[in-house]
């Protein structure tokens, strides 16, 4: 599962309950979270959001990596897992101070999870700058295969549409290329994840490489139903996928 949790924006005290409820309902083995915040303070507001959600939803293993720090908060990516996380690596994407659209440092987080014979899973959240995204996906694809030659699952908010140059690089030009789980299972239609109240952009993904490594048994959007007060779990919809290792 992948979900951009929107940091502490909106009514976090309510949203964290909705996200935890979603996680408990879907029961994904591994979750990639983006825009995970930590603020100084106490209670739910002060603790790391990944820790809060792991505790509320019953995930015994979690790992958070900060990407961008300010005077008031740290924000980054996290992995929640029902199975032990046996290895971690990170790839920083430092912001370009000469690019006004590249406003924050970013990071990719790779983990190996003790599920079956071992699953390699990576979560990232790419820049608002197209130039930075194009640079980052090239670094990311090279880095993942330097870690190992084991098949990879890559999830996250890539901040771009399927026909964009960064996605086209990952899907066609990377060596080996990635497959888009949504497109494999559902074709080119649908998959919109942003904004959650009226989704019209497909910018969140479950990808895997090489394309022949996994069979997509299911993939769908989640988090599209608000509570009685009109609050959604996040400003993004999540994606839940069931992938089966081939062979």
Tab-separated table of C-alpha atoms in Angstrom:
chain	number	residue	atom	x	y	z
A	1	UNK	CA	0.000	0.000	0.000
A	2	UNK	CA	1.082	3.580	-0.635
A	3	UNK	CA	-0.400	6.754	0.843
A	4	UNK	CA	0.657	10.372	1.025
A	5	UNK	CA	-0.699	11.219	4.490
A	6	UNK	CA	-0.600	15.054	4.037
A	7	UNK	CA	1.587	15.651	7.064
A	8	UNK	CA	-0.190	17.449	9.875
A	9	UNK	CA	-2.458	19.425	7.561
A	10	UNK	CA	-6.206	19.511	8.061
A	11	UNK	CA	-7.688	17.843	11.123
A	12	UNK	CA	-4.824	15.450	11.902
A	13	UNK	CA	-6.404	14.260	15.136
A	14	UNK	CA	-9.372	13.006	13.119
A	15	UNK	CA	-7.434	11.976	10.046
A	16	UNK	CA	-5.047	9.732	11.972
A	17	UNK	CA	-8.064	7.782	13.217
A	18	UNK	CA	-9.328	7.419	9.641
A	19	UNK	CA	-5.930	6.332	8.295
A	20	UNK	CA	-5.516	3.783	11.091
A	21	UNK	CA	-9.022	2.472	10.392
A	22	UNK	CA	-8.132	2.163	6.700
A	23	UNK	CA	-4.926	0.268	7.503
A	24	UNK	CA	-6.724	-2.114	9.848
A	25	UNK	CA	-9.401	-2.745	7.225
A	26	UNK	CA	-7.038	-3.332	4.294
A	27	UNK	CA	-4.315	-5.150	6.288
A	28	UNK	CA	-1.461	-4.571	3.791
A	29	UNK	CA	1.768	-6.399	4.643
A	30	UNK	CA	3.918	-3.382	3.753
A	31	UNK	CA	2.956	0.301	3.628
A	32	UNK	CA	4.880	3.201	2.105
A	33	UNK	CA	3.935	6.564	3.626
A	34	UNK	CA	4.888	9.996	2.312
A	35	UNK	CA	4.752	13.439	3.961
A	36	UNK	CA	5.305	11.931	7.387
A	37	UNK	CA	5.920	14.629	10.007
A	38	UNK	CA	7.494	14.926	13.407
A	39	UNK	CA	6.933	18.026	15.520
A	40	UNK	CA	8.279	18.875	18.944
A	41	UNK	CA	5.477	18.650	21.479
A	42	UNK	CA	3.397	16.060	23.237
A	43	UNK	CA	0.650	13.588	22.472
A	44	UNK	CA	-0.438	12.731	18.932
A	45	UNK	CA	0.707	16.093	17.585
A	46	UNK	CA	4.236	15.799	18.929
A	47	UNK	CA	5.026	12.189	18.142
A	48	UNK	CA	6.275	10.862	14.835
A	49	UNK	CA	3.271	10.201	12.608
A	50	UNK	CA	4.658	6.844	11.476
A	51	UNK	CA	4.951	5.724	15.101
A	52	UNK	CA	1.416	6.913	15.839
A	53	UNK	CA	-0.081	5.061	12.870
A	54	UNK	CA	1.984	1.906	13.471
A	55	UNK	CA	0.793	1.805	17.074
A	56	UNK	CA	-2.849	2.523	16.234
A	57	UNK	CA	-3.057	0.098	13.303
A	58	UNK	CA	-1.033	-2.739	14.820
A	59	UNK	CA	2.177	-2.640	12.791
A	60	UNK	CA	5.068	-3.998	14.889
A	61	UNK	CA	7.800	-2.791	12.517
A	62	UNK	CA	8.294	0.696	11.116
A	63	UNK	CA	11.092	2.899	9.867
A	64	UNK	CA	11.097	6.661	9.289
A	65	UNK	CA	13.694	8.654	7.356
A	66	UNK	CA	13.639	12.461	7.484
A	67	UNK	CA	14.058	14.301	4.204
A	68	UNK	CA	13.499	17.978	4.975
A	69	UNK	CA	13.967	19.843	8.231
A	70	UNK	CA	12.718	23.269	9.198
A	71	UNK	CA	12.604	25.114	12.507
A	72	UNK	CA	9.182	23.685	13.299
A	73	UNK	CA	9.065	20.207	11.766
A	74	UNK	CA	10.819	17.303	10.131
A	75	UNK	CA	9.130	15.646	7.159
A	76	UNK	CA	10.051	12.472	5.325
A	77	UNK	CA	9.031	8.986	4.243
A	78	UNK	CA	8.218	5.895	6.288
A	79	UNK	CA	7.610	2.180	5.922
A	80	UNK	CA	5.205	0.200	8.108
A	81	UNK	CA	5.459	-3.583	8.038
A	82	UNK	CA	3.828	-6.623	9.549
A	83	UNK	CA	7.127	-8.451	9.065
A	84	UNK	CA	10.668	-7.689	10.266
A	85	UNK	CA	12.603	-5.023	8.367
A	86	UNK	CA	16.019	-6.615	7.963
A	87	UNK	CA	17.890	-3.935	5.992
A	88	UNK	CA	17.529	-0.225	5.184
A	89	UNK	CA	19.221	2.133	2.755
A	90	UNK	CA	18.479	5.717	1.740
A	91	UNK	CA	19.062	7.909	-1.300
A	92	UNK	CA	18.873	11.652	-0.594
A	93	UNK	CA	17.673	14.051	-3.275
A	94	UNK	CA	19.037	17.418	-2.068
A	95	UNK	CA	17.102	20.428	-3.324
A	96	UNK	CA	18.647	22.625	-5.999
A	97	UNK	CA	18.800	26.147	-4.516
A	98	UNK	CA	18.820	27.555	-8.051
A	99	UNK	CA	15.502	25.880	-8.915
A	100	UNK	CA	12.588	27.849	-7.392
A	101	UNK	CA	10.244	24.872	-7.818
A	102	UNK	CA	12.583	22.488	-6.004
A	103	UNK	CA	11.547	23.679	-2.565
A	104	UNK	CA	12.476	20.781	-0.253
A	105	UNK	CA	15.061	18.059	0.194
A	106	UNK	CA	13.634	14.665	-0.741
A	107	UNK	CA	14.613	11.055	-0.055
A	108	UNK	CA	14.016	7.500	-1.238
A	109	UNK	CA	13.863	4.785	1.429
A	110	UNK	CA	14.665	1.172	0.516
A	111	UNK	CA	13.982	-1.716	2.868
A	112	UNK	CA	14.259	-5.465	2.788
A	113	UNK	CA	11.335	-7.164	4.523
A	114	UNK	CA	11.338	-10.739	5.840
A	115	UNK	CA	8.270	-11.786	3.862
A	116	UNK	CA	8.568	-15.058	1.974
A	117	UNK	CA	12.076	-15.251	0.562
A	118	UNK	CA	12.482	-11.509	1.161
A	119	UNK	CA	10.845	-8.476	-0.438
A	120	UNK	CA	12.703	-5.332	-1.511
A	121	UNK	CA	10.466	-2.283	-1.206
A	122	UNK	CA	11.170	1.393	-1.814
A	123	UNK	CA	9.092	4.486	-1.063
A	124	UNK	CA	9.729	8.013	-2.274
A	125	UNK	CA	8.100	11.401	-2.802
A	126	UNK	CA	9.479	13.355	-5.740
A	127	UNK	CA	9.918	17.101	-6.102
A	128	UNK	CA	7.420	19.653	-7.393
A	129	UNK	CA	10.092	20.552	-9.966
A	130	UNK	CA	9.938	18.614	-13.252
A	131	UNK	CA	13.673	19.151	-13.711
A	132	UNK	CA	14.376	17.679	-10.288
A	133	UNK	CA	12.032	14.736	-10.901
A	134	UNK	CA	13.790	13.883	-14.147
A	135	UNK	CA	17.129	13.937	-12.345
A	136	UNK	CA	15.838	11.935	-9.386
A	137	UNK	CA	14.308	9.037	-11.323
A	138	UNK	CA	17.612	8.391	-13.084
A	139	UNK	CA	19.474	8.382	-9.793
A	140	UNK	CA	16.801	6.200	-8.233
A	141	UNK	CA	16.768	3.496	-10.904
A	142	UNK	CA	20.565	3.235	-10.908
A	143	UNK	CA	20.774	3.156	-7.112
A	144	UNK	CA	18.145	0.443	-6.641
A	145	UNK	CA	20.013	-1.969	-8.875
A	146	UNK	CA	23.328	-1.150	-7.241
A	147	UNK	CA	21.861	-2.401	-3.952
A	148	UNK	CA	21.040	-5.838	-5.363
A	149	UNK	CA	19.721	-7.635	-8.420
A	150	UNK	CA	16.584	-8.775	-6.568
A	151	UNK	CA	13.217	-7.587	-7.986
A	152	UNK	CA	12.000	-4.294	-6.545
A	153	UNK	CA	8.671	-2.711	-5.631
A	154	UNK	CA	8.685	1.091	-5.850
A	155	UNK	CA	5.786	3.126	-4.460
A	156	UNK	CA	5.021	6.726	-3.697
A	157	UNK	CA	3.849	10.141	-4.751
A	158	UNK	CA	5.850	10.822	-7.908
A	159	UNK	CA	4.137	14.162	-8.560
A	160	UNK	CA	3.704	13.451	-12.260
A	161	UNK	CA	1.303	11.822	-14.719
A	162	UNK	CA	1.966	8.509	-16.522
A	163	UNK	CA	2.841	10.178	-19.831
A	164	UNK	CA	5.384	12.547	-18.247
A	165	UNK	CA	9.124	12.239	-19.002
A	166	UNK	CA	10.006	10.976	-15.475
A	167	UNK	CA	7.415	8.181	-15.626
A	168	UNK	CA	8.253	7.358	-19.223
A	169	UNK	CA	11.888	6.974	-18.199
A	170	UNK	CA	11.013	4.541	-15.426
A	171	UNK	CA	8.572	2.555	-17.579
A	172	UNK	CA	10.582	2.402	-20.808
A	173	UNK	CA	14.159	3.653	-20.549
A	174	UNK	CA	15.360	2.389	-17.178
A	175	UNK	CA	17.405	-0.812	-17.362
A	176	UNK	CA	15.551	-2.923	-16.445
A	177	UNK	CA	12.332	-0.942	-16.808
A	178	UNK	CA	9.537	-0.768	-14.262
A	179	UNK	CA	5.943	-1.881	-14.768
A	180	UNK	CA	2.995	0.207	-13.605
A	181	UNK	CA	0.784	-2.123	-11.560
A	182	UNK	CA	-2.323	-0.049	-12.230
A	183	UNK	CA	-1.845	-0.118	-15.981
A	184	UNK	CA	-0.991	-3.821	-15.984
A	185	UNK	CA	-4.213	-4.679	-14.155
A	186	UNK	CA	-6.663	-1.963	-15.220
A	187	UNK	CA	-5.300	-0.502	-18.431
A	188	UNK	CA	-4.806	3.209	-19.028
A	189	UNK	CA	-8.111	4.367	-17.532
A	190	UNK	CA	-8.652	5.516	-13.953
A	191	UNK	CA	-6.201	5.373	-11.092
A	192	UNK	CA	-6.686	9.034	-10.184
A	193	UNK	CA	-5.503	9.793	-6.657
A	194	UNK	CA	-5.447	13.576	-6.227
A	195	UNK	CA	-7.219	15.465	-4.799
A	196	UNK	CA	-9.081	12.950	-2.673
A	197	UNK	CA	-12.428	14.793	-2.752
A	198	UNK	CA	-12.462	14.947	-6.572
A	199	UNK	CA	-9.540	12.931	-7.966
A	200	UNK	CA	-8.405	13.930	-11.450
A	201	UNK	CA	-4.614	13.438	-11.342
A	202	UNK	CA	-2.754	10.116	-11.359
A	203	UNK	CA	0.424	10.908	-9.460
A	204	UNK	CA	0.649	8.035	-6.934
A	205	UNK	CA	2.027	4.694	-8.072
A	206	UNK	CA	2.875	1.097	-7.359
A	207	UNK	CA	5.673	0.125	-9.733
A	208	UNK	CA	7.829	-2.986	-9.899
A	209	UNK	CA	10.927	-4.114	-11.744
A	210	UNK	CA	11.662	-6.106	-13.741
A	211	UNK	CA	8.195	-6.270	-15.353
A	212	UNK	CA	8.197	-10.066	-15.458
A	213	UNK	CA	8.957	-10.418	-11.739
A	214	UNK	CA	5.431	-10.040	-10.381
A	215	UNK	CA	1.856	-10.875	-11.259
A	216	UNK	CA	-0.663	-8.181	-10.337
A	217	UNK	CA	-3.589	-9.941	-8.679
A	218	UNK	CA	-5.354	-6.723	-7.641
A	219	UNK	CA	-4.857	-2.966	-7.360
A	220	UNK	CA	-7.367	-0.302	-6.364
A	221	UNK	CA	-7.678	3.130	-4.818
A	222	UNK	CA	-8.636	3.475	-1.150
A	223	UNK	CA	-9.503	6.315	1.200
A	224	UNK	CA	-12.148	7.764	-1.102
A	225	UNK	CA	-14.979	7.858	1.449
A	226	UNK	CA	-15.122	10.772	3.929
A	227	UNK	CA	-16.447	10.450	7.458
A	228	UNK	CA	-19.778	11.957	8.475
A	229	UNK	CA	-18.084	15.331	8.926
A	230	UNK	CA	-16.727	15.302	5.374
A	231	UNK	CA	-13.142	14.565	6.456
A	232	UNK	CA	-11.040	12.314	4.216
A	233	UNK	CA	-8.065	10.317	5.500
A	234	UNK	CA	-5.761	12.474	3.363
A	235	UNK	CA	-5.722	14.871	0.437
A	236	UNK	CA	-4.504	11.912	-1.659
A	237	UNK	CA	-6.174	8.561	-2.180
A	238	UNK	CA	-4.069	5.535	-1.378
A	239	UNK	CA	-3.342	2.518	-3.545
A	240	UNK	CA	-3.536	-1.066	-2.354
A	241	UNK	CA	-1.977	-3.744	-4.572
A	242	UNK	CA	-1.662	-7.494	-4.312
A	243	UNK	CA	1.495	-8.657	-6.080
A	244	UNK	CA	2.505	-12.290	-6.495
A	245	UNK	CA	6.088	-13.287	-7.164
A	246	UNK	CA	6.338	-15.242	-10.411
A	247	UNK	CA	8.277	-18.461	-10.644
